[in-house]
Amino acid sequence: FGTLDICIANAALADYGDIMDVKEEIFDKLYAVNVKGTFLTDQAAARRMIPNKRGVIINIASTVAVVGDNYEGCYPGSKGAVNLLTRTFALSLAPHGVRCVAIGPGATRTAMMAPFLADPVRLKGLQARTPRGRAAEPEEIASVAVFLASDDASYVTGQTYYVDGGRLALNYVMPARD
């Protein structure tokens, strides 16, 4: 189709449970997809965009990159790395007319979240920490990607836009322990 103008690095794996229980092979697999996959995708896209002096790379991060979550294993750390990759690529690519931004969704109705959203106890917890009281629909995240890829966002680079139903504004706190 000609030049590469927009790239979205969206592939991800999640793990659930306490970070102390994460096995090394799970850590390696998750970081290979979430961090290395994003890095290689961004780098390959940037190499195609630089000669044209234009383009937008959009990475998918997460709210847990900022607040963490004690039941998501090493997933929050991997998404924190995606935030920093976004900033680093943005700095490197700005002189070439290429932008790099990220979206940090809260819980979203995707296949990856389906088991979590089907569990009434976990769903209640999600609703308690999301002022909008529900998970996002994929279209709500996609509409932010459309904006970030458009000329309306031409001065935006190196930023992560959080589409989280108010979760970060709530100042989520740890549950009480026994």
mmCIF file of C-alpha atoms in Angstrom, residues 44-156:
data_model
loop_
_atom_site.group_PDB
_atom_site.id
_atom_site.type_symbol
_atom_site.label_atom_id
_atom_site.label_comp_id
_atom_site.label_asym_id
_atom_site.label_seq_id
_atom_site.Cartn_x
_atom_site.Cartn_y
_atom_site.Cartn_z
ATOM 1 C CA ALA A 44 11.219 -1.831 12.234
ATOM 2 C CA ALA A 45 8.398 0.688 11.762
ATOM 3 C CA ALA A 46 10.691 3.645 12.460
ATOM 4 C CA ARG A 47 13.174 2.469 9.845
ATOM 5 C CA ARG A 48 10.399 2.535 7.245
ATOM 6 C CA MET A 49 9.046 5.909 8.421
ATOM 7 C CA ILE A 50 12.302 7.878 8.744
ATOM 8 C CA PRO A 51 12.982 8.178 4.984
ATOM 9 C CA ASN A 52 9.504 9.707 4.541
ATOM 10 C CA LYS A 53 10.012 12.088 7.481
ATOM 11 C CA ARG A 54 6.599 11.201 8.863
ATOM 12 C CA GLY A 55 4.703 8.519 10.714
ATOM 13 C CA VAL A 56 3.170 7.583 14.041
ATOM 14 C CA ILE A 57 4.002 4.621 16.228
ATOM 15 C CA ILE A 58 1.438 3.773 18.921
ATOM 16 C CA ASN A 59 2.376 1.383 21.710
ATOM 17 C CA ILE A 60 -0.147 -0.215 24.033
ATOM 18 C CA ALA A 61 0.870 0.139 27.674
ATOM 19 C CA SER A 62 -1.475 -0.191 30.687
ATOM 20 C CA THR A 63 -2.628 1.622 33.791
ATOM 21 C CA VAL A 64 -0.757 -1.000 35.832
ATOM 22 C CA ALA A 65 2.475 0.440 34.423
ATOM 23 C CA VAL A 66 1.827 3.349 36.800
ATOM 24 C CA VAL A 67 -0.032 1.889 39.782
ATOM 25 C CA GLY A 68 1.106 -1.731 39.669
ATOM 26 C CA ASP A 69 -1.134 -4.547 40.775
ATOM 27 C CA ASN A 70 -0.333 -7.202 43.319
ATOM 28 C CA TYR A 71 -2.193 -9.886 41.354
ATOM 29 C CA GLU A 72 -0.722 -9.393 37.870
ATOM 30 C CA GLY A 73 2.703 -10.980 38.263
ATOM 31 C CA CYS A 74 5.358 -9.308 36.118
ATOM 32 C CA TYR A 75 2.890 -7.779 33.636
ATOM 33 C CA PRO A 76 2.983 -4.290 35.274
ATOM 34 C CA GLY A 77 6.776 -4.121 34.980
ATOM 35 C CA SER A 78 6.644 -5.082 31.326
ATOM 36 C CA LYS A 79 4.122 -2.340 30.607
ATOM 37 C CA GLY A 80 6.251 0.149 32.556
ATOM 38 C CA ALA A 81 9.061 -0.754 30.167
ATOM 39 C CA VAL A 82 6.704 -0.048 27.235
ATOM 40 C CA ASN A 83 6.106 3.451 28.659
ATOM 41 C CA LEU A 84 9.839 4.131 28.738
ATOM 42 C CA LEU A 85 10.416 2.636 25.282
ATOM 43 C CA THR A 86 7.738 5.041 24.026
ATOM 44 C CA ARG A 87 9.564 8.031 25.473
ATOM 45 C CA THR A 88 12.949 6.861 24.247
ATOM 46 C CA PHE A 89 11.744 6.211 20.696
ATOM 47 C CA ALA A 90 9.934 9.582 20.715
ATOM 48 C CA LEU A 91 13.174 11.393 21.534
ATOM 49 C CA SER A 92 15.142 9.498 18.921
ATOM 50 C CA LEU A 93 12.546 9.902 16.178
ATOM 51 C CA ALA A 94 11.421 13.517 16.726
ATOM 52 C CA PRO A 95 14.191 15.002 14.516
ATOM 53 C CA HIS A 96 12.992 12.681 11.729
ATOM 54 C CA GLY A 97 9.352 13.796 11.839
ATOM 55 C CA VAL A 98 8.152 10.505 13.361
ATOM 56 C CA ARG A 99 6.054 10.466 16.524
ATOM 57 C CA CYS A 100 5.856 7.703 19.133
ATOM 58 C CA VAL A 101 3.013 7.661 21.662
ATOM 59 C CA ALA A 102 1.289 5.106 23.859
ATOM 60 C CA ILE A 103 -2.152 4.296 25.134
ATOM 61 C CA GLY A 104 -2.514 2.961 28.675
ATOM 62 C CA PRO A 105 -5.880 1.237 28.841
ATOM 63 C CA GLY A 106 -7.587 0.223 32.014
ATOM 64 C CA ALA A 107 -9.508 -3.038 31.975
ATOM 65 C CA THR A 108 -10.915 -3.585 28.484
ATOM 66 C CA ARG A 109 -13.291 -6.246 27.159
ATOM 67 C CA THR A 110 -10.760 -8.326 25.228
ATOM 68 C CA ALA A 111 -10.057 -12.042 25.027
ATOM 69 C CA MET A 112 -7.132 -11.551 27.424
ATOM 70 C CA MET A 113 -9.462 -10.032 30.042
ATOM 71 C CA ALA A 114 -12.404 -12.422 29.500
ATOM 72 C CA PRO A 115 -11.597 -14.826 32.376
ATOM 73 C CA PHE A 116 -11.042 -11.906 34.746
ATOM 74 C CA LEU A 117 -14.317 -10.213 33.762
ATOM 75 C CA ALA A 118 -16.227 -13.506 34.065
ATOM 76 C CA ASP A 119 -15.176 -13.950 37.708
ATOM 77 C CA PRO A 120 -17.771 -12.141 39.885
ATOM 78 C CA VAL A 121 -15.262 -11.440 42.691
ATOM 79 C CA ARG A 122 -12.657 -9.949 40.347
ATOM 80 C CA LEU A 123 -15.315 -8.036 38.428
ATOM 81 C CA LYS A 124 -16.533 -6.482 41.679
ATOM 82 C CA GLY A 125 -12.952 -5.427 42.467
ATOM 83 C CA LEU A 126 -12.569 -3.892 39.025
ATOM 84 C CA GLN A 127 -15.794 -1.957 39.452
ATOM 85 C CA ALA A 128 -14.683 -0.734 42.888
ATOM 86 C CA ARG A 129 -11.456 0.748 41.523
ATOM 87 C CA THR A 130 -12.899 2.182 38.291
ATOM 88 C CA PRO A 131 -15.060 5.269 38.815
ATOM 89 C CA ARG A 132 -16.913 4.570 35.542
ATOM 90 C CA GLY A 133 -17.814 1.201 37.108
ATOM 91 C CA ARG A 134 -17.111 -0.965 34.064
ATOM 92 C CA ALA A 135 -14.484 -2.198 31.653
ATOM 93 C CA ALA A 136 -13.840 -0.258 28.454
ATOM 94 C CA GLU A 137 -15.127 -1.480 25.141
ATOM 95 C CA PRO A 138 -12.366 -2.044 22.536
ATOM 96 C CA GLU A 139 -13.881 0.728 20.385
ATOM 97 C CA GLU A 140 -13.247 3.231 23.194
ATOM 98 C CA ILE A 141 -9.540 2.459 23.070
ATOM 99 C CA ALA A 142 -9.503 2.388 19.263
ATOM 100 C CA SER A 143 -10.984 5.881 19.066
ATOM 101 C CA VAL A 144 -8.038 7.239 21.068
ATOM 102 C CA ALA A 145 -5.647 5.464 18.687
ATOM 103 C CA VAL A 146 -7.409 7.121 15.739
ATOM 104 C CA PHE A 147 -6.960 10.526 17.388
ATOM 105 C CA LEU A 148 -3.277 9.913 18.199
ATOM 106 C CA ALA A 149 -2.608 8.764 14.627
ATOM 107 C CA SER A 150 -4.296 11.844 13.176
ATOM 108 C CA ASP A 151 -2.931 15.267 12.336
ATOM 109 C CA ASP A 152 -5.036 16.596 15.249
ATOM 110 C CA ALA A 153 -2.352 15.103 17.528
ATOM 111 C CA SER A 154 0.608 16.301 15.434
ATOM 112 C CA TYR A 155 2.347 17.908 18.435
ATOM 113 C CA VAL A 156 1.944 14.869 20.708
#
